mmCIF file with all atom_site columns, C-alpha atoms in Angstrom:
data_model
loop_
_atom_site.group_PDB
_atom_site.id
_atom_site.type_symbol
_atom_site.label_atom_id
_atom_site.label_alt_id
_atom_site.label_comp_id
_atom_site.label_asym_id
_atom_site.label_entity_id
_atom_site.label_seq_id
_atom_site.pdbx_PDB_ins_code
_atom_site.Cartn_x
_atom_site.Cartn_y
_atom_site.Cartn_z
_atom_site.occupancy
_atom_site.B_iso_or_equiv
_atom_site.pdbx_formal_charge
_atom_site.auth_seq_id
_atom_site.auth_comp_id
_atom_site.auth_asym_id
_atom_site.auth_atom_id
_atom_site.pdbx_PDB_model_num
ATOM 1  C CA . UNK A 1 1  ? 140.619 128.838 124.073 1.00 0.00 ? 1  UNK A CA 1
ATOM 2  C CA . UNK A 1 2  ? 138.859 129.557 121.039 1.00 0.00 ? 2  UNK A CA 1
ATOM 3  C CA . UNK A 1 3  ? 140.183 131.933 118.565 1.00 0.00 ? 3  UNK A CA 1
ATOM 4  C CA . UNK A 1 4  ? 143.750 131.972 119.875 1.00 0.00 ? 4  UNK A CA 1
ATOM 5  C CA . UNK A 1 5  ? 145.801 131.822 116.649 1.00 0.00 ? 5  UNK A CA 1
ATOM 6  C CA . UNK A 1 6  ? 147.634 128.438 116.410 1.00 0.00 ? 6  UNK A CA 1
ATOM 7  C CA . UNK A 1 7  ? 144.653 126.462 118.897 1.00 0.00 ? 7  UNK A CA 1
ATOM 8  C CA . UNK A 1 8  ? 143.874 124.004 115.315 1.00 0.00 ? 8  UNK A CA 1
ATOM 9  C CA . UNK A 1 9  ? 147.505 123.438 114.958 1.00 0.00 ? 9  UNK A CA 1
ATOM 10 C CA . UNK A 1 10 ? 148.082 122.532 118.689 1.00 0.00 ? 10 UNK A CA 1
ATOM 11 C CA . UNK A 1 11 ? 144.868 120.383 118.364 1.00 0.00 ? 11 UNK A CA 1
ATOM 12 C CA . UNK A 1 12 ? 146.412 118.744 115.158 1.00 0.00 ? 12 UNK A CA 1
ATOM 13 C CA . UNK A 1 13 ? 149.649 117.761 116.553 1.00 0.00 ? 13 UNK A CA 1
ATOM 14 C CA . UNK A 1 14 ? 148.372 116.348 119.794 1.00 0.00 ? 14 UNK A CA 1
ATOM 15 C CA . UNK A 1 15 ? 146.113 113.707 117.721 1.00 0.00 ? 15 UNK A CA 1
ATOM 16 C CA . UNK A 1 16 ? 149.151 113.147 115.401 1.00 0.00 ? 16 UNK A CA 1
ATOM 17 C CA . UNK A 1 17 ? 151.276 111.972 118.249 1.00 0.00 ? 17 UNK A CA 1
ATOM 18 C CA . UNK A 1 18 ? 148.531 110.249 120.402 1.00 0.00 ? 18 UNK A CA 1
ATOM 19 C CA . UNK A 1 19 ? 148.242 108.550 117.022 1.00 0.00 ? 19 UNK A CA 1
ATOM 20 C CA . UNK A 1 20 ? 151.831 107.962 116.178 1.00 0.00 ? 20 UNK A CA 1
ATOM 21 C CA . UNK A 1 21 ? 151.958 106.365 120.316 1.00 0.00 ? 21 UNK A CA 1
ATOM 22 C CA . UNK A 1 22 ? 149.034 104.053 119.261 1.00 0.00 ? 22 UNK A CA 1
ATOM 23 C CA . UNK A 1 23 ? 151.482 102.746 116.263 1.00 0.00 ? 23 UNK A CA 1
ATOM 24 C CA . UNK A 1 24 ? 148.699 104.073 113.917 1.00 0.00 ? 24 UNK A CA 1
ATOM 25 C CA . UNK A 1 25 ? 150.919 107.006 112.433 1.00 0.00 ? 25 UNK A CA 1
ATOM 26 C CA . UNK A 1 26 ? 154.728 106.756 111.148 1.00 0.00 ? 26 UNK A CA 1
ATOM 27 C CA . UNK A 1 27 ? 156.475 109.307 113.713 1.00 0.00 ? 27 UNK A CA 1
ATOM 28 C CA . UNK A 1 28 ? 156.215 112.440 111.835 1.00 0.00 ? 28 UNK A CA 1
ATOM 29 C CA . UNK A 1 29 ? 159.029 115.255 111.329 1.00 0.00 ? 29 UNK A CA 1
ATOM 30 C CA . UNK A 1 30 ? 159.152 117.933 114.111 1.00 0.00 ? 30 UNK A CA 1
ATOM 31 C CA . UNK A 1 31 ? 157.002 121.205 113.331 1.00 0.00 ? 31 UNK A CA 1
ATOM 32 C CA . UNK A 1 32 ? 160.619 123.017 113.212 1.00 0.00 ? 32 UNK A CA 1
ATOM 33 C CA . UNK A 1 33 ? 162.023 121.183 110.072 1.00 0.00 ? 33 UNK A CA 1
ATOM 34 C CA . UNK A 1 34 ? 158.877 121.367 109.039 1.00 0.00 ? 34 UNK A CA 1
ATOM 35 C CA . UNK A 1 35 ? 158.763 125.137 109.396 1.00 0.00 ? 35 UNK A CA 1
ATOM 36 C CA . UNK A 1 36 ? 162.542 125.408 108.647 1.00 0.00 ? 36 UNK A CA 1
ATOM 37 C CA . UNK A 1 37 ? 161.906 123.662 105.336 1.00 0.00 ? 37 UNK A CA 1
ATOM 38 C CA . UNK A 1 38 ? 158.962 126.244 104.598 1.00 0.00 ? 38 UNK A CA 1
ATOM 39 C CA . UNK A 1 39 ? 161.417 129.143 105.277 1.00 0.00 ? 39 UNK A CA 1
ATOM 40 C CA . UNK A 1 40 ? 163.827 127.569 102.652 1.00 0.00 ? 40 UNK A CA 1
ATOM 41 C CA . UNK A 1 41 ? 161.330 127.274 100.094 1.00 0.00 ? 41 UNK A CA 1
ATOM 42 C CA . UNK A 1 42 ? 160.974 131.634 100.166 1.00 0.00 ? 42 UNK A CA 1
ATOM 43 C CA . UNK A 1 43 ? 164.600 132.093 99.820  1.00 0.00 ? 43 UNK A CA 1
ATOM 44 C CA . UNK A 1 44 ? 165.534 135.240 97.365  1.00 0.00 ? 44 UNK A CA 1
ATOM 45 C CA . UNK A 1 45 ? 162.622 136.649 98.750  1.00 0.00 ? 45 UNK A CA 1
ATOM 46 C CA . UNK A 1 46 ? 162.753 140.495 98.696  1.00 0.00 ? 46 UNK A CA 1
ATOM 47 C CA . UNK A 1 47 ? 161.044 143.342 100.143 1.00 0.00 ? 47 UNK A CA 1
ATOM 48 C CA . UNK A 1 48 ? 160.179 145.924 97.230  1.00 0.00 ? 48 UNK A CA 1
ATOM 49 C CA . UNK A 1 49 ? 162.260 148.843 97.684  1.00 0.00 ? 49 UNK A CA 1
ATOM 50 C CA . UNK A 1 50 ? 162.699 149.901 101.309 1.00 0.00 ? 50 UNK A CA 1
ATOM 51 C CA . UNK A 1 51 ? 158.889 150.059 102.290 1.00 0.00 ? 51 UNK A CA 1
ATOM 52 C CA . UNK A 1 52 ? 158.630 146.633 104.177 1.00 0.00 ? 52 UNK A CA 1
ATOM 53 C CA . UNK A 1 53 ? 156.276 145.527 101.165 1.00 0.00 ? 53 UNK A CA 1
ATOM 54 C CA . UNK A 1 54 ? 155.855 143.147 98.138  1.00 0.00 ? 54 UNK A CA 1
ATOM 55 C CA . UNK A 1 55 ? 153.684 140.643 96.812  1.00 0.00 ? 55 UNK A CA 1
ATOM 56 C CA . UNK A 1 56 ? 155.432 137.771 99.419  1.00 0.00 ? 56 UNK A CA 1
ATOM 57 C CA . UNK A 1 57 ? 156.021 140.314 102.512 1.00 0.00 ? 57 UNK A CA 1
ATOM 58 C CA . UNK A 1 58 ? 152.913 141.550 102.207 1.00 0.00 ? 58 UNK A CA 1
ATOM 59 C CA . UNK A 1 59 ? 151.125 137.656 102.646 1.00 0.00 ? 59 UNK A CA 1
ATOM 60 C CA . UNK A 1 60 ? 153.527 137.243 105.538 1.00 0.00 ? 60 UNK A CA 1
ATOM 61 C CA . UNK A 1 61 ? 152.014 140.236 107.292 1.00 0.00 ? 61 UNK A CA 1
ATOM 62 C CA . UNK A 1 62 ? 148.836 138.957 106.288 1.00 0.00 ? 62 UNK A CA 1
ATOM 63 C CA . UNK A 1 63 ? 148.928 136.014 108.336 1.00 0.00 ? 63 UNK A CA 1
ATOM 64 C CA . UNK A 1 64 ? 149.397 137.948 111.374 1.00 0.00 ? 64 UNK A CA 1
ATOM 65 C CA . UNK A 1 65 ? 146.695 140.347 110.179 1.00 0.00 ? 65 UNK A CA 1
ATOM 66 C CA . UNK A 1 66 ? 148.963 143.283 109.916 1.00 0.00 ? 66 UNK A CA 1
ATOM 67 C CA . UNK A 1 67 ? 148.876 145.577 106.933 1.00 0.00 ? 67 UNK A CA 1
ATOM 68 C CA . UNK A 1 68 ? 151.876 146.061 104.377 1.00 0.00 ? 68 UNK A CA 1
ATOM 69 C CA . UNK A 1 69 ? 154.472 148.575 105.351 1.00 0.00 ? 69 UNK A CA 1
ATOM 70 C CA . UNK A 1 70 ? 155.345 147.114 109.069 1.00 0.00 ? 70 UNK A CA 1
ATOM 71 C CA . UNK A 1 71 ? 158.510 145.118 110.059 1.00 0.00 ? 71 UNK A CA 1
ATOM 72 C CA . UNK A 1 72 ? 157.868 141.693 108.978 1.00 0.00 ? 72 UNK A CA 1
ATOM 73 C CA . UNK A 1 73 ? 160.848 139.516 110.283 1.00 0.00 ? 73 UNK A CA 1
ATOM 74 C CA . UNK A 1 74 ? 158.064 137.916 113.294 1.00 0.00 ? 74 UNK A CA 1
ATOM 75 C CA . UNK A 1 75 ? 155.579 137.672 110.517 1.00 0.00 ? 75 UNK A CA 1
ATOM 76 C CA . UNK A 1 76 ? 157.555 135.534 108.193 1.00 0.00 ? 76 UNK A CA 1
ATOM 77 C CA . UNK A 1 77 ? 158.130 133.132 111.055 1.00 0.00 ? 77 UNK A CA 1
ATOM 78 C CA . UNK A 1 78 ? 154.775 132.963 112.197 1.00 0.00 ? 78 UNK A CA 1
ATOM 79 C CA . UNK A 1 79 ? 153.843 132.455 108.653 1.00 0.00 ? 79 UNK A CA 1
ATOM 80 C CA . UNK A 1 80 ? 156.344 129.417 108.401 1.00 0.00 ? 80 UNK A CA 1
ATOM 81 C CA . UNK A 1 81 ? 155.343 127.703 111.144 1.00 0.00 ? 81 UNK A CA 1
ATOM 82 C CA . UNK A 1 82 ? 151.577 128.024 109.922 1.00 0.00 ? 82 UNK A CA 1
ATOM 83 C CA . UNK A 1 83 ? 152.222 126.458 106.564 1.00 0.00 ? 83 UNK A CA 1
ATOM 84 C CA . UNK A 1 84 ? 154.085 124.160 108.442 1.00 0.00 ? 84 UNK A CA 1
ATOM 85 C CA . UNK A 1 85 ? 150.922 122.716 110.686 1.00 0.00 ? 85 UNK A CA 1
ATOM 86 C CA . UNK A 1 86 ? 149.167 123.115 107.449 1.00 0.00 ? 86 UNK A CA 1
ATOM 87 C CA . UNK A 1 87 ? 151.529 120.508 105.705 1.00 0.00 ? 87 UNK A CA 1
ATOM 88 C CA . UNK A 1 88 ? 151.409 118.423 108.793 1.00 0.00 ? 88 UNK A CA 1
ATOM 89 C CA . UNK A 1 89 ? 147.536 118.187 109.374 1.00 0.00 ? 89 UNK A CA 1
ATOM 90 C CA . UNK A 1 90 ? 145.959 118.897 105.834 1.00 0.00 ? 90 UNK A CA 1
ATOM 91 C CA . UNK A 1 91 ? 142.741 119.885 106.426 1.00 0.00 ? 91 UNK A CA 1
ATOM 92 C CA . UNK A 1 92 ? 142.187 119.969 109.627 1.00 0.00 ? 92 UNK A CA 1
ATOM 93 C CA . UNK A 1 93 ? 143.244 123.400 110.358 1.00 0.00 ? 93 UNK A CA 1
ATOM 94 C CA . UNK A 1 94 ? 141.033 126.179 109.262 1.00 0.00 ? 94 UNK A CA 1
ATOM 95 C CA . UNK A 1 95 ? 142.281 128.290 106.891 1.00 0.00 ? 95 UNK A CA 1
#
């Protein structure tokens, strides 16, 4: 399924554990402390004002491809759990 969002990290993962079973990998930290650790690194992070915006909302809507101004709760965890692959399989993910 080409160009479904998250295909590289699904990829990524399943070569890290066939990897890991082979012995060839330490086992690895699951994506969600992975992703929970990401989330803990944007704590204090603020919306400007009350326009669902700012310099860190608006990447998180970014990575969703939705422009500034929208709710961006789903973002920010789809935006976590991308850095996290990203941390997990450097370089093997497009960007």
């Amino acid at each position: 399924m080409a160009g479904v969002p998250g295909d590289g990290h699904i990829w990524c993962w399943v070569q890290r554990l066939w990897a890991q079973w082979k012995g060839e990998l330490k086992p690895m930290k699951s994506v969600v402390s992975v992703a929970i650790e990401v989330a803990k690194s944007q704590l204090g992070v603020k919306e400007v004002g009350t326009t669902n915006t700012g310099v860190e909302v608006d990447q998180y809507l970014a990575s969703v491809g939705i422009e500034p101004g929208h709710a961006w709760c789903a973002a920010f965890v789809y935006w976590c759990f991308d850095k996290a692959a990203h941390q997990a399989c450097p370089g093997s993910i497009p960007t």
